[in-house]
mmCIF file of C-alpha atoms in Angstrom:
data_model
loop_
_atom_site.group_PDB
_atom_site.id
_atom_site.type_symbol
_atom_site.label_atom_id
_atom_site.label_comp_id
_atom_site.label_asym_id
_atom_site.label_seq_id
_atom_site.Cartn_x
_atom_site.Cartn_y
_atom_site.Cartn_z
ATOM 1 C CA MET A 1077 13.625 18.456 99.999
ATOM 2 C CA LYS A 1078 10.180 17.415 98.701
ATOM 3 C CA VAL A 1079 7.572 19.876 98.871
ATOM 4 C CA SER A 1080 4.875 17.391 100.459
ATOM 5 C CA GLU A 1081 7.037 17.949 103.452
ATOM 6 C CA PHE A 1082 6.378 21.995 103.468
ATOM 7 C CA TYR A 1083 2.632 20.669 103.638
ATOM 8 C CA ALA A 1084 2.815 18.229 106.273
ATOM 9 C CA ARG A 1085 5.098 20.767 108.733
ATOM 10 C CA LYS A 1086 4.064 24.059 108.177
ATOM 11 C CA PRO A 1087 0.712 25.939 108.364
ATOM 12 C CA PHE A 1088 0.910 27.729 105.293
ATOM 13 C CA VAL A 1089 3.172 27.499 102.443
ATOM 14 C CA PHE A 1090 3.933 30.244 99.701
ATOM 15 C CA SER A 1091 5.030 29.336 96.451
ATOM 16 C CA ILE A 1092 5.915 30.893 93.301
ATOM 17 C CA GLU A 1093 5.480 30.216 89.772
ATOM 18 C CA ILE A 1094 7.990 31.977 87.083
ATOM 19 C CA PHE A 1095 8.413 31.206 83.275
ATOM 20 C CA PRO A 1096 11.921 31.088 81.617
ATOM 21 C CA PRO A 1097 13.097 33.639 79.304
ATOM 22 C CA LYS A 1098 13.588 32.606 75.765
ATOM 23 C CA THR A 1099 16.784 34.901 75.354
ATOM 24 C CA SER A 1100 20.341 34.835 77.246
ATOM 25 C CA GLU A 1101 19.790 38.503 78.289
ATOM 26 C CA GLY A 1102 16.067 37.990 79.724
ATOM 27 C CA PHE A 1103 17.643 34.772 81.624
ATOM 28 C CA LYS A 1104 20.238 36.596 83.209
ATOM 29 C CA ARG A 1105 17.646 39.438 84.176
ATOM 30 C CA LEU A 1106 15.324 37.117 85.423
ATOM 31 C CA LYS A 1107 18.274 35.703 87.665
ATOM 32 C CA ARG A 1108 18.887 38.761 89.271
ATOM 33 C CA THR A 1109 15.670 39.264 89.932
ATOM 34 C CA LEU A 1110 15.355 36.036 91.572
ATOM 35 C CA TRP A 1111 17.958 37.063 94.222
ATOM 36 C CA LYS A 1112 15.525 39.900 95.375
ATOM 37 C CA PHE A 1113 12.485 36.950 95.472
ATOM 38 C CA ARG A 1114 14.571 35.440 97.716
ATOM 39 C CA ASN A 1115 13.714 38.123 100.328
ATOM 40 C CA TYR A 1116 10.284 37.271 100.432
ATOM 41 C CA THR A 1117 10.878 33.799 101.682
ATOM 42 C CA PRO A 1118 8.997 31.545 99.190
ATOM 43 C CA ASP A 1119 8.856 27.530 100.223
ATOM 44 C CA PHE A 1120 9.469 26.782 96.813
ATOM 45 C CA ILE A 1121 9.263 28.177 93.209
ATOM 46 C CA SER A 1122 8.094 26.358 90.128
ATOM 47 C CA VAL A 1123 9.602 26.681 86.733
ATOM 48 C CA THR A 1124 7.219 26.471 83.804
ATOM 49 C CA TYR A 1125 7.787 24.431 80.412
ATOM 50 C CA GLY A 1126 7.263 25.918 77.072
ATOM 51 C CA ALA A 1127 4.794 24.708 74.533
ATOM 52 C CA GLY A 1128 6.283 21.865 72.688
ATOM 53 C CA GLY A 1129 9.122 21.881 74.945
ATOM 54 C CA SER A 1130 10.359 25.615 73.498
ATOM 55 C CA THR A 1131 11.863 26.111 76.522
ATOM 56 C CA ARG A 1132 13.018 22.653 78.192
ATOM 57 C CA GLN A 1133 16.464 23.267 78.668
ATOM 58 C CA ASN A 1134 15.687 27.110 80.178
ATOM 59 C CA THR A 1135 13.543 24.979 82.613
ATOM 60 C CA HIS A 1136 16.313 22.777 83.617
ATOM 61 C CA ASN A 1137 18.698 25.654 84.095
ATOM 62 C CA LEU A 1138 16.501 28.045 85.828
ATOM 63 C CA ALA A 1139 15.312 24.983 88.285
ATOM 64 C CA ALA A 1140 19.001 24.138 88.942
ATOM 65 C CA PHE A 1141 19.802 27.554 89.513
ATOM 66 C CA ILE A 1142 17.009 27.992 91.820
ATOM 67 C CA GLN A 1143 18.245 24.867 93.768
ATOM 68 C CA LYS A 1144 21.745 25.130 93.962
ATOM 69 C CA GLU A 1145 22.379 28.877 93.871
ATOM 70 C CA LEU A 1146 19.380 30.380 95.666
ATOM 71 C CA GLY A 1147 19.081 27.516 97.856
ATOM 72 C CA ILE A 1148 14.908 27.483 97.395
ATOM 73 C CA GLU A 1149 13.462 24.032 96.793
ATOM 74 C CA ALA A 1150 12.587 24.167 92.873
ATOM 75 C CA MET A 1151 9.588 22.257 90.960
ATOM 76 C CA ALA A 1152 10.341 22.038 87.447
ATOM 77 C CA HIS A 1153 7.279 21.476 84.999
ATOM 78 C CA LEU A 1154 7.324 18.832 82.748
ATOM 79 C CA THR A 1155 4.658 18.273 79.891
ATOM 80 C CA CYS A 1156 4.002 15.572 77.499
ATOM 81 C CA VAL A 1157 3.658 18.096 74.774
ATOM 82 C CA SER A 1158 5.909 17.001 71.336
ATOM 83 C CA HIS A 1159 7.988 14.454 73.361
ATOM 84 C CA THR A 1160 8.570 10.848 72.843
ATOM 85 C CA CYS A 1161 8.468 8.432 76.146
ATOM 86 C CA ASP A 1162 12.467 8.433 75.693
ATOM 87 C CA GLU A 1163 12.874 11.804 75.750
ATOM 88 C CA ILE A 1164 10.598 12.589 78.868
ATOM 89 C CA GLU A 1165 12.910 9.870 80.587
ATOM 90 C CA ARG A 1166 16.238 11.741 79.825
ATOM 91 C CA VAL A 1167 14.544 14.632 80.724
ATOM 92 C CA LEU A 1168 13.771 12.992 84.396
ATOM 93 C CA GLN A 1169 17.312 12.098 84.711
ATOM 94 C CA GLN A 1170 18.727 14.977 83.863
ATOM 95 C CA LEU A 1171 16.626 16.749 86.660
ATOM 96 C CA LEU A 1172 17.420 14.278 89.240
ATOM 97 C CA ALA A 1173 21.267 14.461 88.108
ATOM 98 C CA SER A 1174 20.662 18.487 89.341
ATOM 99 C CA GLY A 1175 19.494 17.650 92.801
ATOM 100 C CA ILE A 1176 15.648 18.664 91.603
ATOM 101 C CA GLU A 1177 13.335 16.336 93.329
ATOM 102 C CA ASN A 1178 9.984 18.005 92.702
ATOM 103 C CA LEU A 1179 7.983 17.724 89.504
ATOM 104 C CA MET A 1180 5.008 19.623 88.271
ATOM 105 C CA ALA A 1181 3.836 16.605 85.633
ATOM 106 C CA LEU A 1182 1.280 18.168 83.228
ATOM 107 C CA ARG A 1183 -0.127 17.067 79.768
ATOM 108 C CA GLY A 1184 0.636 20.569 78.414
ATOM 109 C CA ASP A 1185 -1.080 23.107 75.978
ATOM 110 C CA PRO A 1186 -0.736 22.052 72.156
ATOM 111 C CA PRO A 1187 1.741 24.145 70.166
ATOM 112 C CA ARG A 1188 0.585 27.603 68.964
ATOM 113 C CA ASP A 1189 0.473 26.128 65.498
ATOM 114 C CA LYS A 1190 -2.184 23.288 66.668
ATOM 115 C CA GLU A 1191 -5.810 23.978 67.434
ATOM 116 C CA HIS A 1192 -6.026 20.544 69.364
ATOM 117 C CA TYR A 1193 -3.435 18.490 71.325
ATOM 118 C CA THR A 1194 -2.921 15.380 69.696
ATOM 119 C CA ARG A 1195 -0.811 12.513 71.482
ATOM 120 C CA PRO A 1196 2.993 12.421 70.435
ATOM 121 C CA ARG A 1197 4.019 9.558 68.513
ATOM 122 C CA HIS A 1198 5.870 7.022 71.241
ATOM 123 C CA GLY A 1199 4.486 9.615 73.705
ATOM 124 C CA PHE A 1200 1.890 10.177 76.383
ATOM 125 C CA GLY A 1201 -1.368 11.605 76.013
ATOM 126 C CA TYR A 1202 -2.710 12.416 79.270
ATOM 127 C CA ALA A 1203 -1.066 13.991 82.435
ATOM 128 C CA VAL A 1204 -1.814 10.639 84.470
ATOM 129 C CA GLU A 1205 0.109 8.620 82.072
ATOM 130 C CA LEU A 1206 3.171 10.806 82.694
ATOM 131 C CA ILE A 1207 2.580 10.474 86.358
ATOM 132 C CA ASN A 1208 2.612 7.124 86.370
ATOM 133 C CA THR A 1209 6.027 6.863 84.642
ATOM 134 C CA VAL A 1210 7.587 9.538 87.043
ATOM 135 C CA LYS A 1211 6.159 7.816 90.033
ATOM 136 C CA SER A 1212 7.884 4.228 88.777
ATOM 137 C CA LEU A 1213 11.042 5.991 89.343
ATOM 138 C CA ASN A 1214 10.023 6.744 92.961
ATOM 139 C CA GLU A 1215 12.346 9.865 93.136
ATOM 140 C CA PHE A 1216 10.104 12.798 92.656
ATOM 141 C CA CYS A 1217 7.672 14.574 94.472
ATOM 142 C CA ILE A 1218 4.869 15.114 92.068
ATOM 143 C CA GLY A 1219 2.694 18.168 91.719
ATOM 144 C CA ALA A 1220 -0.454 17.950 88.978
ATOM 145 C CA ALA A 1221 -2.979 20.574 87.869
ATOM 146 C CA GLY A 1222 -6.459 20.769 89.165
ATOM 147 C CA TYR A 1223 -9.113 22.819 87.964
ATOM 148 C CA PRO A 1224 -11.627 24.410 90.340
ATOM 149 C CA GLU A 1225 -14.075 25.908 86.981
ATOM 150 C CA GLY A 1226 -13.298 22.498 84.955
ATOM 151 C CA HIS A 1227 -10.825 22.218 82.145
ATOM 152 C CA VAL A 1228 -11.654 24.521 79.271
ATOM 153 C CA GLU A 1229 -11.600 21.482 77.048
ATOM 154 C CA ASN A 1230 -14.053 19.257 79.138
ATOM 155 C CA PRO A 1231 -17.497 20.777 79.472
ATOM 156 C CA ASP A 1232 -18.280 17.677 82.085
ATOM 157 C CA ARG A 1233 -17.332 18.571 85.275
ATOM 158 C CA GLU A 1234 -18.031 15.231 86.676
ATOM 159 C CA VAL A 1235 -15.801 13.376 83.981
ATOM 160 C CA ASP A 1236 -13.072 16.235 84.201
ATOM 161 C CA LEU A 1237 -13.438 15.941 88.521
ATOM 162 C CA LYS A 1238 -12.597 11.913 88.162
ATOM 163 C CA HIS A 1239 -9.578 12.687 85.539
ATOM 164 C CA GLN A 1240 -8.090 15.081 88.534
ATOM 165 C CA ILE A 1241 -8.879 12.164 91.214
ATOM 166 C CA ALA A 1242 -7.145 10.027 88.761
ATOM 167 C CA LYS A 1243 -3.851 12.051 88.857
ATOM 168 C CA VAL A 1244 -3.856 11.464 92.777
ATOM 169 C CA GLU A 1245 -4.549 7.803 92.421
ATOM 170 C CA ALA A 1246 -1.548 7.437 90.172
ATOM 171 C CA GLY A 1247 1.009 8.888 92.423
ATOM 172 C CA ALA A 1248 0.349 12.941 92.207
ATOM 173 C CA GLU A 1249 0.932 14.139 95.897
ATOM 174 C CA LEU A 1250 -0.353 17.324 95.381
ATOM 175 C CA LEU A 1251 -2.692 19.575 93.290
ATOM 176 C CA VAL A 1252 -2.271 23.249 92.109
ATOM 177 C CA SER A 1253 -5.233 24.822 91.078
ATOM 178 C CA GLN A 1254 -5.639 26.670 87.796
ATOM 179 C CA PHE A 1255 -6.193 30.303 88.750
ATOM 180 C CA PHE A 1256 -9.537 31.892 89.976
ATOM 181 C CA LEU A 1257 -10.813 35.287 90.680
ATOM 182 C CA ASP A 1258 -13.686 34.135 93.110
ATOM 183 C CA ASN A 1259 -12.804 32.035 95.666
ATOM 184 C CA THR A 1260 -16.068 30.239 95.869
ATOM 185 C CA HIS A 1261 -15.113 28.014 93.093
ATOM 186 C CA PHE A 1262 -12.067 27.207 94.584
ATOM 187 C CA LEU A 1263 -13.803 26.113 97.815
ATOM 188 C CA HIS A 1264 -16.900 24.338 96.145
ATOM 189 C CA TRP A 1265 -13.795 22.190 94.329
ATOM 190 C CA ARG A 1266 -11.740 21.601 97.248
ATOM 191 C CA ASP A 1267 -15.013 20.260 99.319
ATOM 192 C CA ARG A 1268 -15.950 17.742 96.221
ATOM 193 C CA LEU A 1269 -12.471 16.438 96.229
ATOM 194 C CA ARG A 1270 -12.303 16.093 100.161
ATOM 195 C CA SER A 1271 -15.958 14.159 99.678
ATOM 196 C CA GLU A 1272 -14.389 12.113 97.371
ATOM 197 C CA GLY A 1273 -11.298 10.847 99.643
ATOM 198 C CA VAL A 1274 -8.674 12.780 98.079
ATOM 199 C CA GLU A 1275 -6.063 13.671 100.693
ATOM 200 C CA VAL A 1276 -3.100 15.439 99.233
ATOM 201 C CA PRO A 1277 -2.617 19.053 99.625
ATOM 202 C CA LEU A 1278 -4.978 21.252 97.285
ATOM 203 C CA ILE A 1279 -3.552 24.648 96.486
ATOM 204 C CA PRO A 1280 -5.028 27.707 95.161
ATOM 205 C CA GLY A 1281 -3.511 29.650 91.922
ATOM 206 C CA LEU A 1282 -3.614 33.152 92.207
ATOM 207 C CA PHE A 1283 -3.394 35.438 89.568
ATOM 208 C CA PRO A 1284 -2.892 39.474 90.109
ATOM 209 C CA PRO A 1285 -4.564 41.032 87.120
ATOM 210 C CA ARG A 1286 -2.876 44.042 85.622
ATOM 211 C CA SER A 1287 -5.699 44.620 82.782
ATOM 212 C CA LEU A 1288 -8.826 43.770 81.560
ATOM 213 C CA GLU A 1289 -8.199 43.154 77.915
ATOM 214 C CA ALA A 1290 -5.226 40.894 79.413
ATOM 215 C CA LEU A 1291 -7.214 39.139 81.864
ATOM 216 C CA GLU A 1292 -10.148 38.378 79.531
ATOM 217 C CA ARG A 1293 -7.803 37.092 77.118
ATOM 218 C CA MET A 1294 -6.278 34.762 80.075
ATOM 219 C CA ALA A 1295 -9.935 33.648 81.349
ATOM 220 C CA ASP A 1296 -10.911 32.722 77.971
ATOM 221 C CA LEU A 1297 -7.800 30.775 77.545
ATOM 222 C CA CYS A 1298 -8.412 28.828 80.964
ATOM 223 C CA GLY A 1299 -11.908 28.582 81.071
ATOM 224 C CA VAL A 1300 -12.051 30.951 84.363
ATOM 225 C CA SER A 1301 -14.877 33.606 84.997
ATOM 226 C CA ILE A 1302 -14.407 37.042 86.062
ATOM 227 C CA PRO A 1303 -16.230 38.800 88.538
ATOM 228 C CA GLU A 1304 -18.489 41.703 87.567
ATOM 229 C CA SER A 1305 -17.193 43.857 90.261
ATOM 230 C CA LEU A 1306 -13.422 43.146 89.232
ATOM 231 C CA GLY A 1307 -14.039 43.586 85.401
ATOM 232 C CA ASN A 1308 -16.018 46.843 85.988
ATOM 233 C CA ASN A 1309 -13.499 48.163 88.125
ATOM 234 C CA LEU A 1310 -10.809 47.538 85.530
ATOM 235 C CA ALA A 1311 -12.663 48.807 82.848
ATOM 236 C CA ARG A 1312 -13.324 52.186 84.335
ATOM 237 C CA ARG A 1313 -9.559 52.595 84.970
ATOM 238 C CA GLU A 1314 -8.297 51.258 81.555
ATOM 239 C CA GLU A 1315 -6.018 54.118 80.686
ATOM 240 C CA ASP A 1316 -4.166 54.264 83.975
ATOM 241 C CA PRO A 1317 -1.672 51.306 84.355
ATOM 242 C CA LEU A 1318 -0.870 51.984 87.948
ATOM 243 C CA ALA A 1319 -4.391 52.021 89.089
ATOM 244 C CA LEU A 1320 -4.899 49.087 87.558
ATOM 245 C CA ARG A 1321 -2.238 46.925 89.108
ATOM 246 C CA GLU A 1322 -3.219 48.357 92.427
ATOM 247 C CA ILE A 1323 -6.797 46.992 91.706
ATOM 248 C CA GLY A 1324 -5.702 43.566 90.759
ATOM 249 C CA TRP A 1325 -3.210 43.551 93.823
ATOM 250 C CA GLU A 1326 -5.993 44.372 96.234
ATOM 251 C CA HIS A 1327 -8.253 41.847 94.431
ATOM 252 C CA THR A 1328 -5.751 39.116 95.100
ATOM 253 C CA GLU A 1329 -4.941 40.568 98.631
ATOM 254 C CA ARG A 1330 -8.703 40.014 99.312
ATOM 255 C CA GLN A 1331 -8.532 36.273 97.962
ATOM 256 C CA ILE A 1332 -5.921 35.658 100.295
ATOM 257 C CA GLU A 1333 -6.851 36.936 103.432
ATOM 258 C CA GLU A 1334 -10.493 34.934 102.744
ATOM 259 C CA LEU A 1335 -8.121 31.717 101.793
ATOM 260 C CA ILE A 1336 -6.204 32.028 105.160
ATOM 261 C CA ARG A 1337 -9.797 32.073 107.177
ATOM 262 C CA GLU A 1338 -10.771 29.404 105.044
ATOM 263 C CA GLY A 1339 -7.989 26.954 105.920
ATOM 264 C CA ALA A 1340 -6.148 26.789 102.559
ATOM 265 C CA GLU A 1341 -2.994 24.961 103.058
ATOM 266 C CA GLY A 1342 -0.980 27.406 101.204
ATOM 267 C CA VAL A 1343 -1.213 29.861 97.996
ATOM 268 C CA HIS A 1344 0.640 29.110 94.832
ATOM 269 C CA LEU A 1345 1.167 32.705 93.175
ATOM 270 C CA TYR A 1346 1.288 33.224 89.198
ATOM 271 C CA ALA A 1347 3.831 36.112 89.489
ATOM 272 C CA LEU A 1348 4.551 36.333 85.682
ATOM 273 C CA ASN A 1349 8.199 36.932 87.187
ATOM 274 C CA GLN A 1350 7.217 40.327 88.618
ATOM 275 C CA LEU A 1351 9.170 41.202 91.377
ATOM 276 C CA ASP A 1352 6.528 44.027 92.174
ATOM 277 C CA THR A 1353 3.678 41.743 92.932
ATOM 278 C CA VAL A 1354 5.984 39.194 95.085
ATOM 279 C CA ARG A 1355 6.735 42.081 97.085
ATOM 280 C CA ARG A 1356 3.566 43.518 97.424
ATOM 281 C CA LEU A 1357 1.560 40.078 98.005
ATOM 282 C CA SER A 1358 4.018 38.634 100.193
ATOM 283 C CA CYS A 1359 3.041 41.313 102.997
ATOM 284 C CA SER A 1360 -0.651 39.527 102.951
ATOM 285 C CA LEU A 1361 0.799 36.360 104.415
ATOM 286 C CA LYS A 1362 2.415 37.626 107.523
ATOM 287 C CA ARG A 1363 -0.668 37.413 109.974
ATOM 288 C CA ILE A 1364 -0.388 33.575 109.638
ATOM 289 C CA PRO A 1365 -0.084 31.150 112.841
ATOM 290 C CA ASP A 1366 2.975 29.697 113.572
ATOM 291 C CA ASP A 1367 1.824 25.998 114.206
ATOM 292 C CA LYS A 1368 -0.576 23.553 112.275
ATOM 293 C CA GLU A 1369 -2.639 23.314 115.518
ATOM 294 C CA THR A 1370 -3.251 26.599 115.908
ATOM 295 C CA VAL A 1371 -4.646 27.035 112.076
ATOM 296 C CA SER A 1372 -6.820 23.869 112.235
ATOM 297 C CA ALA A 1373 -8.464 25.241 115.360
ATOM 298 C CA LYS A 1374 -9.045 28.640 114.225
ATOM 299 C CA ASN A 1375 -10.296 27.297 110.662
ATOM 300 C CA GLN A 1376 -13.468 25.146 111.486
ATOM 301 C CA VAL A 1377 -15.075 25.663 108.343
ATOM 302 C CA HIS A 1378 -18.855 25.558 108.114
ATOM 303 C CA ARG A 1379 -21.505 26.154 105.346
ATOM 304 C CA VAL A 1380 -24.074 28.503 105.377
ATOM 305 C CA THR A 1381 -26.791 29.735 102.605
ATOM 306 C CA CYS A 1382 -26.335 33.229 101.138
ATOM 307 C CA THR A 1383 -29.376 35.001 99.895
ATOM 308 C CA ASP A 1384 -28.344 33.727 96.058
ATOM 309 C CA ALA A 1385 -28.781 30.225 97.077
ATOM 310 C CA SER A 1386 -24.895 29.680 96.695
ATOM 311 C CA PRO A 1387 -23.006 28.045 99.105
ATOM 312 C CA ALA A 1388 -20.494 30.557 101.330
ATOM 313 C CA TYR A 1389 -18.415 29.846 104.187
ATOM 314 C CA VAL A 1390 -17.991 31.173 107.632
ATOM 315 C CA ILE A 1391 -15.407 30.581 110.606
ATOM 316 C CA SER A 1392 -16.454 29.407 113.890
#
């Protein structure tokens, strides 16, 4: 099933992103963990793609396992990095042969030995070019990335927003956001895209922090801001891993609860293959109404003005 059908039929879609291990032993361990993920009923699971295609075959194998053995819809990531157009065509045909019909089409990050992304010889320079090629096959539901705080390589927010709109015009059927730690960024981004006529699902991506050091590294890499209160809480408990994990979970739980109130169409959890994270945060999804009409009626969102003059949202 194409995942776009979930968003058309369900009031709220729960999806998880995982990454394929590089070793055979790690691959076996993750498979065992994924059987336990299944107990928390994700609607689909996406599988990332290593820089330079370093885990290309593992991405395919893991997506096929999720699709065929777990019986959960899989969305395979595919990047432009280090691939010719012909190689990408072969990957697409391999995915189709395995019954995988959902694809996250990305430009991808440069390989670790490269400072900047460069167009591969006979390859694609931008995600929109990959989306055009995938769309021409008319076989896949195509997802693409969105950036509520702007792409780290593009300081011009307006230009960056136009790039995201171009992905939808090229054939992307949903946009999954870069992770964010303050829901205001996502809500502003969602409103702006809607005002520009974008009607596809706009899905918040959530990442539960586990330490301030790791979070700062990720935030710097992705161009994401860290709320002062969250940073202070993590800094105060930096010697207590269990407390750090709890702080991260509680912060993400609050994000989920607010996003549900604001009528989000789902959440995409960047779980880092962690079963405890999936177990804990899936509990935040149990209070969702059973039908889209109820959600629509309950989530009439209106702007109000906060004391700091930044837009906020309330439910009427």
